[in-house]
């Protein structure tokens, strides 16, 4: 069997079809349960507190355990995924997350629940890294932004769905049922994904060329559906270093800086502003019911913003979309603290949520996985995601201090400062991956010409 696979060029010339839809559905459903489970905390902790199952201090430990687990999961899966493959990683983390979620449903006390949540966090953090990176390696360059952005829609849809499901399930069956739903859903997807293929790009990168060739022939046969395929796109054959040290030297060092700044910024926006909205509303004098109604309205901006990011990334480019959305968020962030009208407050908040989630789709789903070569993609993504998750550990303390000193305006000042830093960093050091092969960007630090779409 010929072994000159050229997996990247052959994958990039395939028409979007049933093969890609199957890959996207199986990875996307797993990512949805990832998002669903991240937001479970907000639906169960109030109930455990009210029933006496937990205390405020234990609730804080529960949240900290989640983020600490996600941070370690993001870091660890990078090394597992680059060493043992994408398929092993996304199956292992989904199984861990599903089993731990079911165990959480039967936790006899809060200590056991916190330990289960830490294990769930390991799987949640890993799924976020490996899911996006795996999809990046299958989708053609011309459509990569759209389909990776739609993966982000799957994740953020977990927020409003978790809120809506909890409003029916928790009153009838209690908070434990939420963990049962998340765990069963994850295990069903784990079983469905057992036949998902390994990444041919990764197989070729680690020297398993015969396996890569056999898999590419199978993929091409499925994608062709009996019709001739477009000619193979010529891509560079430069072999990027698979050594971890290559991440901290040119040309990848600047990409590590860009990725770290972006993920610290977006994680701080999410966990320093969006998840604190109910508290902000209540502190501003709104009732609990009104606070959650406003929060749910603003949460609907999550799938809207992510969908906008998915549909514009390939048309406008990654850098212009990131910079433009950041600028819009800065302007709305300046306006938001000045609003007191009960009708304008959720409206402006909804408008602010949209560019934040455009950034969620662009940064988590599209841009970060594209920055790094196949040989080190998961390790690099894992490291920058670890730094981003690490920011969530200190964010609550900063938010409380700023809110007590300056109110919402103080919190927004932090967000605006980070957004400005992100704009400067992406403009100065970011590369533009739109319509470019992953292989083309391995060692290129400049703006290279885009690939022509296969006819």
PDB file of C-alpha atoms in Angstrom, residues 174-414:
ATOM      1  CA  UNK A 174     -34.579  16.950  42.964  1.00  0.00           C
ATOM      2  CA  UNK A 175     -31.068  18.174  42.156  1.00  0.00           C
ATOM      3  CA  UNK A 176     -29.588  14.673  41.837  1.00  0.00           C
ATOM      4  CA  UNK A 177     -31.578  14.113  38.649  1.00  0.00           C
ATOM      5  CA  UNK A 178     -29.511  16.778  36.866  1.00  0.00           C
ATOM      6  CA  UNK A 179     -26.350  14.730  37.381  1.00  0.00           C
ATOM      7  CA  UNK A 180     -28.156  11.594  36.218  1.00  0.00           C
ATOM      8  CA  UNK A 181     -29.181  13.312  32.980  1.00  0.00           C
ATOM      9  CA  UNK A 182     -25.671  14.622  32.350  1.00  0.00           C
ATOM     10  CA  UNK A 183     -24.035  11.283  33.152  1.00  0.00           C
ATOM     11  CA  UNK A 184     -26.375   9.123  31.070  1.00  0.00           C
ATOM     12  CA  UNK A 185     -26.106  11.540  28.154  1.00  0.00           C
ATOM     13  CA  UNK A 186     -22.301  11.434  28.272  1.00  0.00           C
ATOM     14  CA  UNK A 187     -22.172   7.624  28.425  1.00  0.00           C
ATOM     15  CA  UNK A 188     -24.609   7.260  25.511  1.00  0.00           C
ATOM     16  CA  UNK A 189     -22.401   9.566  23.433  1.00  0.00           C
ATOM     17  CA  UNK A 190     -19.300   7.648  24.571  1.00  0.00           C
ATOM     18  CA  UNK A 191     -20.836   4.453  23.192  1.00  0.00           C
ATOM     19  CA  UNK A 192     -21.894   6.152  19.951  1.00  0.00           C
ATOM     20  CA  UNK A 193     -18.382   7.562  19.449  1.00  0.00           C
ATOM     21  CA  UNK A 194     -16.597   4.205  19.732  1.00  0.00           C
ATOM     22  CA  UNK A 195     -16.473   3.950  15.920  1.00  0.00           C
ATOM     23  CA  UNK A 196     -15.274   7.512  15.354  1.00  0.00           C
ATOM     24  CA  UNK A 197     -12.005   7.422  13.357  1.00  0.00           C
ATOM     25  CA  UNK A 198      -8.595   8.591  14.506  1.00  0.00           C
ATOM     26  CA  UNK A 199      -7.231  11.779  12.935  1.00  0.00           C
ATOM     27  CA  UNK A 200      -5.275  10.893   9.746  1.00  0.00           C
ATOM     28  CA  UNK A 201      -3.224  14.054  10.238  1.00  0.00           C
ATOM     29  CA  UNK A 202      -2.095  12.833  13.651  1.00  0.00           C
ATOM     30  CA  UNK A 203      -1.371   9.313  12.371  1.00  0.00           C
ATOM     31  CA  UNK A 204       0.831  10.726   9.632  1.00  0.00           C
ATOM     32  CA  UNK A 205       2.530  13.178  12.009  1.00  0.00           C
ATOM     33  CA  UNK A 206       3.598  10.374  14.372  1.00  0.00           C
ATOM     34  CA  UNK A 207       4.843   8.124  11.568  1.00  0.00           C
ATOM     35  CA  UNK A 208       1.923   5.675  11.388  1.00  0.00           C
ATOM     36  CA  UNK A 209       1.685   6.201   7.646  1.00  0.00           C
ATOM     37  CA  UNK A 210       0.122   2.882   6.625  1.00  0.00           C
ATOM     38  CA  UNK A 211      -2.733   3.388   9.080  1.00  0.00           C
ATOM     39  CA  UNK A 212      -3.133   6.963   7.874  1.00  0.00           C
ATOM     40  CA  UNK A 213      -3.260   5.837   4.226  1.00  0.00           C
ATOM     41  CA  UNK A 214      -5.811   3.091   4.922  1.00  0.00           C
ATOM     42  CA  UNK A 215      -7.994   5.537   6.844  1.00  0.00           C
ATOM     43  CA  UNK A 216      -7.686   8.230   4.155  1.00  0.00           C
ATOM     44  CA  UNK A 217      -8.804   5.782   1.469  1.00  0.00           C
ATOM     45  CA  UNK A 218     -11.825   4.850   3.572  1.00  0.00           C
ATOM     46  CA  UNK A 219     -12.687   8.520   4.212  1.00  0.00           C
ATOM     47  CA  UNK A 220     -12.272   9.419   0.532  1.00  0.00           C
ATOM     48  CA  UNK A 221     -14.488   6.527  -0.521  1.00  0.00           C
ATOM     49  CA  UNK A 222     -17.229   7.678   1.853  1.00  0.00           C
ATOM     50  CA  UNK A 223     -16.850  11.340   0.876  1.00  0.00           C
ATOM     51  CA  UNK A 224     -16.821  10.680  -2.879  1.00  0.00           C
ATOM     52  CA  UNK A 225     -20.188   8.869  -2.916  1.00  0.00           C
ATOM     53  CA  UNK A 226     -19.283   7.433  -6.318  1.00  0.00           C
ATOM     54  CA  UNK A 227     -18.289  10.786  -7.830  1.00  0.00           C
ATOM     55  CA  UNK A 228     -14.812  12.090  -8.783  1.00  0.00           C
ATOM     56  CA  UNK A 229     -13.094  14.063  -6.028  1.00  0.00           C
ATOM     57  CA  UNK A 230     -11.454  17.472  -6.618  1.00  0.00           C
ATOM     58  CA  UNK A 231      -7.693  17.432  -7.211  1.00  0.00           C
ATOM     59  CA  UNK A 232      -5.480  17.298  -4.143  1.00  0.00           C
ATOM     60  CA  UNK A 233      -4.405  20.696  -2.812  1.00  0.00           C
ATOM     61  CA  UNK A 234      -0.645  21.053  -2.649  1.00  0.00           C
ATOM     62  CA  UNK A 235       0.465  21.832   0.886  1.00  0.00           C
ATOM     63  CA  UNK A 236       3.957  22.322   2.349  1.00  0.00           C
ATOM     64  CA  UNK A 237       5.683  19.204   3.620  1.00  0.00           C
ATOM     65  CA  UNK A 238       7.769  20.988   6.267  1.00  0.00           C
ATOM     66  CA  UNK A 239       7.865  18.812   9.383  1.00  0.00           C
ATOM     67  CA  UNK A 240       7.254  20.848  12.510  1.00  0.00           C
ATOM     68  CA  UNK A 241       9.066  19.876  15.674  1.00  0.00           C
ATOM     69  CA  UNK A 242       7.092  17.695  18.028  1.00  0.00           C
ATOM     70  CA  UNK A 243       9.236  18.709  20.989  1.00  0.00           C
ATOM     71  CA  UNK A 244       7.532  20.588  23.818  1.00  0.00           C
ATOM     72  CA  UNK A 245      10.381  23.121  23.768  1.00  0.00           C
ATOM     73  CA  UNK A 246       9.289  24.256  20.290  1.00  0.00           C
ATOM     74  CA  UNK A 247       6.284  25.960  21.910  1.00  0.00           C
ATOM     75  CA  UNK A 248       8.576  28.421  23.678  1.00  0.00           C
ATOM     76  CA  UNK A 249      10.685  29.445  20.688  1.00  0.00           C
ATOM     77  CA  UNK A 250       9.819  31.252  17.409  1.00  0.00           C
ATOM     78  CA  UNK A 251       7.521  30.916  15.551  1.00  0.00           C
ATOM     79  CA  UNK A 252       5.233  29.229  18.110  1.00  0.00           C
ATOM     80  CA  UNK A 253       6.149  31.398  21.100  1.00  0.00           C
ATOM     81  CA  UNK A 254       4.163  34.360  19.783  1.00  0.00           C
ATOM     82  CA  UNK A 255       1.203  32.064  19.159  1.00  0.00           C
ATOM     83  CA  UNK A 256       1.412  30.784  22.730  1.00  0.00           C
ATOM     84  CA  UNK A 257       1.307  34.395  23.931  1.00  0.00           C
ATOM     85  CA  UNK A 258      -1.708  35.162  21.726  1.00  0.00           C
ATOM     86  CA  UNK A 259      -3.511  32.022  22.867  1.00  0.00           C
ATOM     87  CA  UNK A 260      -2.803  32.654  26.541  1.00  0.00           C
ATOM     88  CA  UNK A 261      -3.927  36.308  26.479  1.00  0.00           C
ATOM     89  CA  UNK A 262      -7.096  35.421  24.553  1.00  0.00           C
ATOM     90  CA  UNK A 263      -8.147  32.552  26.814  1.00  0.00           C
ATOM     91  CA  UNK A 264      -7.379  34.461  30.024  1.00  0.00           C
ATOM     92  CA  UNK A 265      -9.535  37.297  28.667  1.00  0.00           C
ATOM     93  CA  UNK A 266     -12.507  35.200  27.560  1.00  0.00           C
ATOM     94  CA  UNK A 267     -12.518  33.042  30.706  1.00  0.00           C
ATOM     95  CA  UNK A 268     -12.502  36.186  32.839  1.00  0.00           C
ATOM     96  CA  UNK A 269     -15.398  37.621  30.816  1.00  0.00           C
ATOM     97  CA  UNK A 270     -17.404  34.427  31.248  1.00  0.00           C
ATOM     98  CA  UNK A 271     -16.700  33.714  34.888  1.00  0.00           C
ATOM     99  CA  UNK A 272     -16.198  37.287  36.052  1.00  0.00           C
ATOM    100  CA  UNK A 273     -19.217  38.826  34.374  1.00  0.00           C
ATOM    101  CA  UNK A 274     -21.705  36.454  32.717  1.00  0.00           C
ATOM    102  CA  UNK A 275     -21.952  33.930  35.571  1.00  0.00           C
ATOM    103  CA  UNK A 276     -22.126  36.725  38.147  1.00  0.00           C
ATOM    104  CA  UNK A 277     -25.109  38.453  36.514  1.00  0.00           C
ATOM    105  CA  UNK A 278     -27.734  37.121  38.973  1.00  0.00           C
ATOM    106  CA  UNK A 279     -25.658  38.423  41.896  1.00  0.00           C
ATOM    107  CA  UNK A 280     -25.181  41.812  40.216  1.00  0.00           C
ATOM    108  CA  UNK A 281     -28.916  42.146  39.553  1.00  0.00           C
ATOM    109  CA  UNK A 282     -29.870  41.226  43.111  1.00  0.00           C
ATOM    110  CA  UNK A 283     -27.283  43.612  44.555  1.00  0.00           C
ATOM    111  CA  UNK A 284     -28.731  46.340  42.333  1.00  0.00           C
ATOM    112  CA  UNK A 285     -32.115  45.870  44.010  1.00  0.00           C
ATOM    113  CA  UNK A 286     -33.924  43.432  41.711  1.00  0.00           C
ATOM    114  CA  UNK A 287     -35.884  40.503  43.113  1.00  0.00           C
ATOM    115  CA  UNK A 288     -34.515  36.975  42.837  1.00  0.00           C
ATOM    116  CA  UNK A 289     -37.191  36.025  40.275  1.00  0.00           C
ATOM    117  CA  UNK A 290     -36.495  39.100  38.156  1.00  0.00           C
ATOM    118  CA  UNK A 291     -32.773  38.512  38.448  1.00  0.00           C
ATOM    119  CA  UNK A 292     -33.020  34.991  37.044  1.00  0.00           C
ATOM    120  CA  UNK A 293     -35.430  36.104  34.326  1.00  0.00           C
ATOM    121  CA  UNK A 294     -32.950  38.767  33.201  1.00  0.00           C
ATOM    122  CA  UNK A 295     -30.103  36.259  33.390  1.00  0.00           C
ATOM    123  CA  UNK A 296     -32.005  33.744  31.251  1.00  0.00           C
ATOM    124  CA  UNK A 297     -32.767  36.449  28.672  1.00  0.00           C
ATOM    125  CA  UNK A 298     -29.112  37.399  28.486  1.00  0.00           C
ATOM    126  CA  UNK A 299     -28.123  33.712  28.339  1.00  0.00           C
ATOM    127  CA  UNK A 300     -30.024  33.462  25.059  1.00  0.00           C
ATOM    128  CA  UNK A 301     -27.344  35.722  23.633  1.00  0.00           C
ATOM    129  CA  UNK A 302     -24.886  32.810  24.016  1.00  0.00           C
ATOM    130  CA  UNK A 303     -26.058  30.649  21.083  1.00  0.00           C
ATOM    131  CA  UNK A 304     -26.864  33.777  19.048  1.00  0.00           C
ATOM    132  CA  UNK A 305     -23.348  35.183  19.485  1.00  0.00           C
ATOM    133  CA  UNK A 306     -21.677  31.818  18.852  1.00  0.00           C
ATOM    134  CA  UNK A 307     -23.731  31.324  15.682  1.00  0.00           C
ATOM    135  CA  UNK A 308     -22.685  34.773  14.437  1.00  0.00           C
ATOM    136  CA  UNK A 309     -19.065  33.849  15.100  1.00  0.00           C
ATOM    137  CA  UNK A 310     -19.487  30.570  13.208  1.00  0.00           C
ATOM    138  CA  UNK A 311     -21.068  32.236  10.180  1.00  0.00           C
ATOM    139  CA  UNK A 312     -18.639  35.155   9.917  1.00  0.00           C
ATOM    140  CA  UNK A 313     -15.237  33.603  10.713  1.00  0.00           C
ATOM    141  CA  UNK A 314     -14.681  32.267   7.186  1.00  0.00           C
ATOM    142  CA  UNK A 315     -16.118  35.356   5.520  1.00  0.00           C
ATOM    143  CA  UNK A 316     -14.453  38.115   7.579  1.00  0.00           C
ATOM    144  CA  UNK A 317     -11.404  36.274   8.865  1.00  0.00           C
ATOM    145  CA  UNK A 318     -10.400  35.365  12.400  1.00  0.00           C
ATOM    146  CA  UNK A 319      -8.394  38.458  13.330  1.00  0.00           C
ATOM    147  CA  UNK A 320     -10.939  41.043  12.078  1.00  0.00           C
ATOM    148  CA  UNK A 321     -13.789  39.197  13.818  1.00  0.00           C
ATOM    149  CA  UNK A 322     -11.914  38.900  17.125  1.00  0.00           C
ATOM    150  CA  UNK A 323     -10.812  42.535  17.067  1.00  0.00           C
ATOM    151  CA  UNK A 324     -14.220  43.822  15.908  1.00  0.00           C
ATOM    152  CA  UNK A 325     -16.158  41.839  18.530  1.00  0.00           C
ATOM    153  CA  UNK A 326     -13.743  42.972  21.234  1.00  0.00           C
ATOM    154  CA  UNK A 327     -14.255  46.609  20.252  1.00  0.00           C
ATOM    155  CA  UNK A 328     -18.046  46.229  20.328  1.00  0.00           C
ATOM    156  CA  UNK A 329     -17.809  44.583  23.759  1.00  0.00           C
ATOM    157  CA  UNK A 330     -15.629  47.464  24.988  1.00  0.00           C
ATOM    158  CA  UNK A 331     -18.187  50.072  23.858  1.00  0.00           C
ATOM    159  CA  UNK A 332     -21.144  48.184  25.368  1.00  0.00           C
ATOM    160  CA  UNK A 333     -19.092  47.492  28.498  1.00  0.00           C
ATOM    161  CA  UNK A 334     -18.661  51.247  28.968  1.00  0.00           C
ATOM    162  CA  UNK A 335     -22.394  51.858  28.477  1.00  0.00           C
ATOM    163  CA  UNK A 336     -23.705  48.963  30.586  1.00  0.00           C
ATOM    164  CA  UNK A 337     -22.882  50.338  34.086  1.00  0.00           C
ATOM    165  CA  UNK A 338     -24.658  53.583  33.209  1.00  0.00           C
ATOM    166  CA  UNK A 339     -27.994  51.833  32.598  1.00  0.00           C
ATOM    167  CA  UNK A 340     -30.588  51.719  35.363  1.00  0.00           C
ATOM    168  CA  UNK A 341     -33.830  51.534  33.388  1.00  0.00           C
ATOM    169  CA  UNK A 342     -35.450  48.102  34.028  1.00  0.00           C
ATOM    170  CA  UNK A 343     -36.195  47.616  30.329  1.00  0.00           C
ATOM    171  CA  UNK A 344     -32.904  48.872  28.955  1.00  0.00           C
ATOM    172  CA  UNK A 345     -30.773  46.928  31.454  1.00  0.00           C
ATOM    173  CA  UNK A 346     -31.487  43.413  30.093  1.00  0.00           C
ATOM    174  CA  UNK A 347     -31.577  44.731  26.519  1.00  0.00           C
ATOM    175  CA  UNK A 348     -28.100  46.247  26.728  1.00  0.00           C
ATOM    176  CA  UNK A 349     -26.940  43.199  28.687  1.00  0.00           C
ATOM    177  CA  UNK A 350     -28.239  40.918  25.930  1.00  0.00           C
ATOM    178  CA  UNK A 351     -26.435  43.048  23.342  1.00  0.00           C
ATOM    179  CA  UNK A 352     -23.220  42.801  25.389  1.00  0.00           C
ATOM    180  CA  UNK A 353     -23.551  39.028  25.735  1.00  0.00           C
ATOM    181  CA  UNK A 354     -23.590  38.570  21.945  1.00  0.00           C
ATOM    182  CA  UNK A 355     -20.042  39.847  21.163  1.00  0.00           C
ATOM    183  CA  UNK A 356     -18.741  37.989  24.236  1.00  0.00           C
ATOM    184  CA  UNK A 357     -20.035  34.733  22.782  1.00  0.00           C
ATOM    185  CA  UNK A 358     -18.822  35.613  19.311  1.00  0.00           C
ATOM    186  CA  UNK A 359     -15.421  35.621  21.018  1.00  0.00           C
ATOM    187  CA  UNK A 360     -16.205  32.312  22.739  1.00  0.00           C
ATOM    188  CA  UNK A 361     -16.817  30.687  19.331  1.00  0.00           C
ATOM    189  CA  UNK A 362     -13.787  32.312  17.704  1.00  0.00           C
ATOM    190  CA  UNK A 363     -11.307  31.709  20.529  1.00  0.00           C
ATOM    191  CA  UNK A 364     -12.280  28.382  22.078  1.00  0.00           C
ATOM    192  CA  UNK A 365     -13.678  26.793  18.967  1.00  0.00           C
ATOM    193  CA  UNK A 366     -11.758  28.131  15.983  1.00  0.00           C
ATOM    194  CA  UNK A 367      -8.667  30.262  16.469  1.00  0.00           C
ATOM    195  CA  UNK A 368      -6.732  28.544  19.260  1.00  0.00           C
ATOM    196  CA  UNK A 369      -6.673  25.021  17.727  1.00  0.00           C
ATOM    197  CA  UNK A 370      -5.615  26.517  14.371  1.00  0.00           C
ATOM    198  CA  UNK A 371      -2.555  28.240  15.807  1.00  0.00           C
ATOM    199  CA  UNK A 372      -0.514  25.109  16.439  1.00  0.00           C
ATOM    200  CA  UNK A 373       0.907  22.241  14.309  1.00  0.00           C
ATOM    201  CA  UNK A 374      -0.633  18.770  14.518  1.00  0.00           C
ATOM    202  CA  UNK A 375       2.433  17.389  16.311  1.00  0.00           C
ATOM    203  CA  UNK A 376       1.889  19.650  19.340  1.00  0.00           C
ATOM    204  CA  UNK A 377      -1.696  20.885  18.842  1.00  0.00           C
ATOM    205  CA  UNK A 378      -3.227  19.282  21.901  1.00  0.00           C
ATOM    206  CA  UNK A 379      -0.291  20.067  24.190  1.00  0.00           C
ATOM    207  CA  UNK A 380      -0.224  23.705  23.116  1.00  0.00           C
ATOM    208  CA  UNK A 381      -4.009  24.060  23.317  1.00  0.00           C
ATOM    209  CA  UNK A 382      -3.943  22.307  26.680  1.00  0.00           C
ATOM    210  CA  UNK A 383      -1.317  24.670  28.101  1.00  0.00           C
ATOM    211  CA  UNK A 384      -3.051  27.882  26.992  1.00  0.00           C
ATOM    212  CA  UNK A 385      -6.405  26.480  28.166  1.00  0.00           C
ATOM    213  CA  UNK A 386      -4.771  25.695  31.516  1.00  0.00           C
ATOM    214  CA  UNK A 387      -3.696  29.325  31.855  1.00  0.00           C
ATOM    215  CA  UNK A 388      -7.181  30.448  30.870  1.00  0.00           C
ATOM    216  CA  UNK A 389      -8.798  28.127  33.400  1.00  0.00           C
ATOM    217  CA  UNK A 390      -6.271  29.233  35.993  1.00  0.00           C
ATOM    218  CA  UNK A 391      -7.604  32.757  35.620  1.00  0.00           C
ATOM    219  CA  UNK A 392     -11.008  31.531  36.806  1.00  0.00           C
ATOM    220  CA  UNK A 393      -9.487  30.622  40.174  1.00  0.00           C
ATOM    221  CA  UNK A 394      -8.569  34.232  40.972  1.00  0.00           C
ATOM    222  CA  UNK A 395     -11.438  35.887  39.069  1.00  0.00           C
ATOM    223  CA  UNK A 396     -14.080  35.523  41.849  1.00  0.00           C
ATOM    224  CA  UNK A 397     -11.833  37.301  44.359  1.00  0.00           C
ATOM    225  CA  UNK A 398     -11.154  40.151  41.912  1.00  0.00           C
ATOM    226  CA  UNK A 399     -14.834  40.462  41.059  1.00  0.00           C
ATOM    227  CA  UNK A 400     -15.920  40.652  44.690  1.00  0.00           C
ATOM    228  CA  UNK A 401     -13.242  43.252  45.518  1.00  0.00           C
ATOM    229  CA  UNK A 402     -14.034  45.417  42.494  1.00  0.00           C
ATOM    230  CA  UNK A 403     -17.798  45.129  42.921  1.00  0.00           C
ATOM    231  CA  UNK A 404     -17.658  46.113  46.574  1.00  0.00           C
ATOM    232  CA  UNK A 405     -15.400  49.082  45.781  1.00  0.00           C
ATOM    233  CA  UNK A 406     -16.863  50.363  42.495  1.00  0.00           C
ATOM    234  CA  UNK A 407     -19.964  48.310  41.716  1.00  0.00           C
ATOM    235  CA  UNK A 408     -20.562  46.919  38.236  1.00  0.00           C
ATOM    236  CA  UNK A 409     -18.444  49.732  36.780  1.00  0.00           C
ATOM    237  CA  UNK A 410     -15.390  48.378  38.627  1.00  0.00           C
ATOM    238  CA  UNK A 411     -15.973  44.866  37.264  1.00  0.00           C
ATOM    239  CA  UNK A 412     -16.455  46.200  33.737  1.00  0.00           C
ATOM    240  CA  UNK A 413     -13.225  48.203  34.003  1.00  0.00           C
ATOM    241  CA  UNK A 414     -11.334  44.918  34.468  1.00  0.00           C
TER     242      UNK A 414
END
